[in-house]
Tab-separated table of C-alpha atoms in Angstrom:
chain	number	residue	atom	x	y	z
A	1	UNK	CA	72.138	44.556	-124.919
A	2	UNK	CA	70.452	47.087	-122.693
A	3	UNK	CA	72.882	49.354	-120.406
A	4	UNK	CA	71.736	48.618	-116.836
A	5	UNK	CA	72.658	52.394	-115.773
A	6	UNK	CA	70.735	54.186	-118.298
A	7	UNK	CA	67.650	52.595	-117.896
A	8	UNK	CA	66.227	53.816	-114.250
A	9	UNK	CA	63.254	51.790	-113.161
A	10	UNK	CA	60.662	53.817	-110.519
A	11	UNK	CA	60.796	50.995	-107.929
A	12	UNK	CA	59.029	51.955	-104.784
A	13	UNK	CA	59.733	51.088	-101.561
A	14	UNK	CA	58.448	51.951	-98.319
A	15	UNK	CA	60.516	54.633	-97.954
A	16	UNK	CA	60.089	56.224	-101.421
A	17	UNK	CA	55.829	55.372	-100.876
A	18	UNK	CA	55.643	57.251	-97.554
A	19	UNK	CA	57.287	60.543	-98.812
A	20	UNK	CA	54.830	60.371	-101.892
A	21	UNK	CA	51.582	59.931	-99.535
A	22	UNK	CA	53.092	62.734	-97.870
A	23	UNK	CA	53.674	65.286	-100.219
A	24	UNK	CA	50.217	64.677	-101.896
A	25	UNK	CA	48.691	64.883	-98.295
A	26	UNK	CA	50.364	67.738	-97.213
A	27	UNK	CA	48.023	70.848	-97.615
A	28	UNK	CA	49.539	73.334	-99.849
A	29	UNK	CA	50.129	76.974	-98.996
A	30	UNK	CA	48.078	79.269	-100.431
A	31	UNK	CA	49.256	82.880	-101.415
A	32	UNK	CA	48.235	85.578	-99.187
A	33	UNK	CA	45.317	87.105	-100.415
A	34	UNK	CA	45.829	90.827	-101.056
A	35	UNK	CA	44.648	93.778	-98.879
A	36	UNK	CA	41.558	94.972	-99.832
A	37	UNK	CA	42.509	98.470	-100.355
A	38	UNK	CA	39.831	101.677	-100.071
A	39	UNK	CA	39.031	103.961	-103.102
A	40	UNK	CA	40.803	106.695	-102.639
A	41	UNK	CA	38.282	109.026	-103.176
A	42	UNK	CA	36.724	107.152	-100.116
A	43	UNK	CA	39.781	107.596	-98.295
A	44	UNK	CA	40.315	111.449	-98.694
A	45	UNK	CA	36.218	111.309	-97.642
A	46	UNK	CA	37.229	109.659	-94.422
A	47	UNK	CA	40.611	111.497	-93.440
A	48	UNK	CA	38.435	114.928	-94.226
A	49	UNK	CA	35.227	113.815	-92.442
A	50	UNK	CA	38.105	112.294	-89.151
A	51	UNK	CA	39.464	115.787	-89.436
A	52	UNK	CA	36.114	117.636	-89.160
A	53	UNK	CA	34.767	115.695	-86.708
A	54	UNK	CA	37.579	115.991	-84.187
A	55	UNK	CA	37.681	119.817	-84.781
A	56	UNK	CA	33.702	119.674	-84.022
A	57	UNK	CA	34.926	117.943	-80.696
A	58	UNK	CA	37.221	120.536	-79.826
A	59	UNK	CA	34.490	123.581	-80.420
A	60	UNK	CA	32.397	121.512	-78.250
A	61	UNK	CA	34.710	121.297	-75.347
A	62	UNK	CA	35.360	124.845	-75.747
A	63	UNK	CA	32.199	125.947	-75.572
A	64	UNK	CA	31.913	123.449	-72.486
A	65	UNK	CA	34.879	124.454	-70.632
A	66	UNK	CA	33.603	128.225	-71.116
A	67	UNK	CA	30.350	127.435	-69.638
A	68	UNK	CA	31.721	125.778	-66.912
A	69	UNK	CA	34.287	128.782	-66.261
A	70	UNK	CA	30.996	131.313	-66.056
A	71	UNK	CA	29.509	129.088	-63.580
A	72	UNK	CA	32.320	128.867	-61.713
A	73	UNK	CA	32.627	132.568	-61.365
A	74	UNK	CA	29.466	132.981	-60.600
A	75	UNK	CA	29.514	130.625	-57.869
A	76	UNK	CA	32.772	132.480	-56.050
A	77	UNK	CA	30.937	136.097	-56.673
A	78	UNK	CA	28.181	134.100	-54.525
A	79	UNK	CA	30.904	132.793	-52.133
A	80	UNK	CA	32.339	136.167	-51.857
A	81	UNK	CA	28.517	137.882	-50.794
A	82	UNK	CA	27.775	135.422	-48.219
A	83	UNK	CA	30.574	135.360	-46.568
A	84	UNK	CA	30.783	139.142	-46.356
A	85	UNK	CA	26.895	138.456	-45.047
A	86	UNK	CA	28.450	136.180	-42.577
A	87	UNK	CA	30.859	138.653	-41.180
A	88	UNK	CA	28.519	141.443	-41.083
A	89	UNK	CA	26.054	139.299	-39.044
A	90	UNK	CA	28.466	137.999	-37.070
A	91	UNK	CA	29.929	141.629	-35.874
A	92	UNK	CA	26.290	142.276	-35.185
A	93	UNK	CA	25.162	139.184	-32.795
A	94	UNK	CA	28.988	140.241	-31.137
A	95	UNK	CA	27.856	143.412	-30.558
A	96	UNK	CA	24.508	142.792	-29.734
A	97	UNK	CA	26.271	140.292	-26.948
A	98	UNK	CA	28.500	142.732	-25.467
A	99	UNK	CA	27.923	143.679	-21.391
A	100	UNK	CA	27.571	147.203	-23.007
A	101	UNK	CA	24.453	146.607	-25.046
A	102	UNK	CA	22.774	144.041	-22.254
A	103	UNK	CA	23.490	146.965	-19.759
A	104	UNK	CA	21.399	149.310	-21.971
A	105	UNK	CA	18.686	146.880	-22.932
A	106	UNK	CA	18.687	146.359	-19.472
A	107	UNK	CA	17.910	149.699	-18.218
A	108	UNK	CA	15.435	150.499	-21.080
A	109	UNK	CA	13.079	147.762	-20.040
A	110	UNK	CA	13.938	148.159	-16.501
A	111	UNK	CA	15.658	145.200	-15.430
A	112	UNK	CA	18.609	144.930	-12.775
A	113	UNK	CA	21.308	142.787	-13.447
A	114	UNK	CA	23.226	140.826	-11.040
A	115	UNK	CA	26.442	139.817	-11.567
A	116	UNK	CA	26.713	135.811	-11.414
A	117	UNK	CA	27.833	134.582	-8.002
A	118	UNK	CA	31.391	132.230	-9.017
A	119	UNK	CA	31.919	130.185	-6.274
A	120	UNK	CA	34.815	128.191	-6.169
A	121	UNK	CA	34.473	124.120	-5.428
A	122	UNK	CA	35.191	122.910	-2.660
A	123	UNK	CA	37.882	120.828	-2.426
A	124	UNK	CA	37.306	117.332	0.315
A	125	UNK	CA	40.461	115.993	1.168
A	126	UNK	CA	38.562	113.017	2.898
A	127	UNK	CA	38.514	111.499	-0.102
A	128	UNK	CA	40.129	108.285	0.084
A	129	UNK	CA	42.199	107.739	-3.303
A	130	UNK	CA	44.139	104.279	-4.292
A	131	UNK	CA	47.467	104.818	-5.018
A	132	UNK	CA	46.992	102.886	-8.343
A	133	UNK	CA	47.815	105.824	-10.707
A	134	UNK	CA	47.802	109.200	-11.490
A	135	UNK	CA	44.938	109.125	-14.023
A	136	UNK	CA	42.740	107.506	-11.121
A	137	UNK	CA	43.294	110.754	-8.566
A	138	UNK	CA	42.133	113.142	-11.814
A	139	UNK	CA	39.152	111.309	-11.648
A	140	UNK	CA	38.511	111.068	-8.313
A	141	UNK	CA	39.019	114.895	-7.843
A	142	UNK	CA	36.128	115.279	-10.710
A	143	UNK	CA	33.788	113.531	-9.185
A	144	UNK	CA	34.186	115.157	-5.570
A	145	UNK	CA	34.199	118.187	-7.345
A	146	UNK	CA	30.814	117.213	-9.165
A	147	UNK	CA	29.633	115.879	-6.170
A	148	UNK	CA	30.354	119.040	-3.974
A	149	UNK	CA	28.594	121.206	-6.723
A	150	UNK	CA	25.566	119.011	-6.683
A	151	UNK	CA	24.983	119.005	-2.781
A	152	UNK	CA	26.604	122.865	-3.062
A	153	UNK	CA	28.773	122.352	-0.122
């Protein structure tokens, strides 16, 4: 007689059918492929040739930055000149405006200066003016006062 228990027969069901189709459809992971990893000659090329290069950076800043600083002083040695220039020039159009020096280039080419007549304006108080604000009287004061310099009265 055949023992029922030891005897295990594969049946499949639905159950058993879908977890097979599933596990055979199922993509399988694939290992990680390694880094590629440099030489290491060709890394100690690289680090070397990184480490030259940014020091060949640096120089040329350097040299950059000092160019720039010569510049720069030359430009406030230039600054400096002119403005001296400036002053000197302006001391001598101030001098050459003073009453003092018309008064002699006056008498040298024979010329008699008159002093400028001031006359004070006139002011009408026939002028009718609204009572409307204070910024309105200002401006009706200019005017009479343009007006009276105008016709001179």
């Amino acid at each position: 007689m055949v023992n029922k228990q030891e005897v295990r027969y594969n049946v499949m069901s639905e159950g058993n059918l879908a977890r097979t189709w599933e596990k055979k459809l199922r993509p399988k992971p694939t290992p990680p492929k390694p880094r590629r990893r440099f030489n290491k000659v060709a890394r100690v090329v690289f680090w070397v040739s990184t480490v030259w290069g940014m020091g060949l950076l640096a120089s040329v800043l350097a040299v950059h930055v000092l160019i720039m600083g010569y510049q720069v002083d030359a430009l406030q040695t230039r600054y400096t000149q002119l403005h001296r220039q400036t002053e000197v020039l302006a001391l001598s159009v101030t001098q050459l405006r003073s009453p003092q020096a018309l008064a002699a280039d006056s008498q040298r080419m024979h010329i008699t200066l008159k002093s400028p007549m001031v006359v004070a304006p006139k002011v009408h108080h026939s002028v009718a003016v609204s009572s409307s604000g204070k910024w309105y009287q200002g401006v009706s004061r200019w005017i009479a006062g343009l007006r009276g310099a105008l016709t001179g009265r």
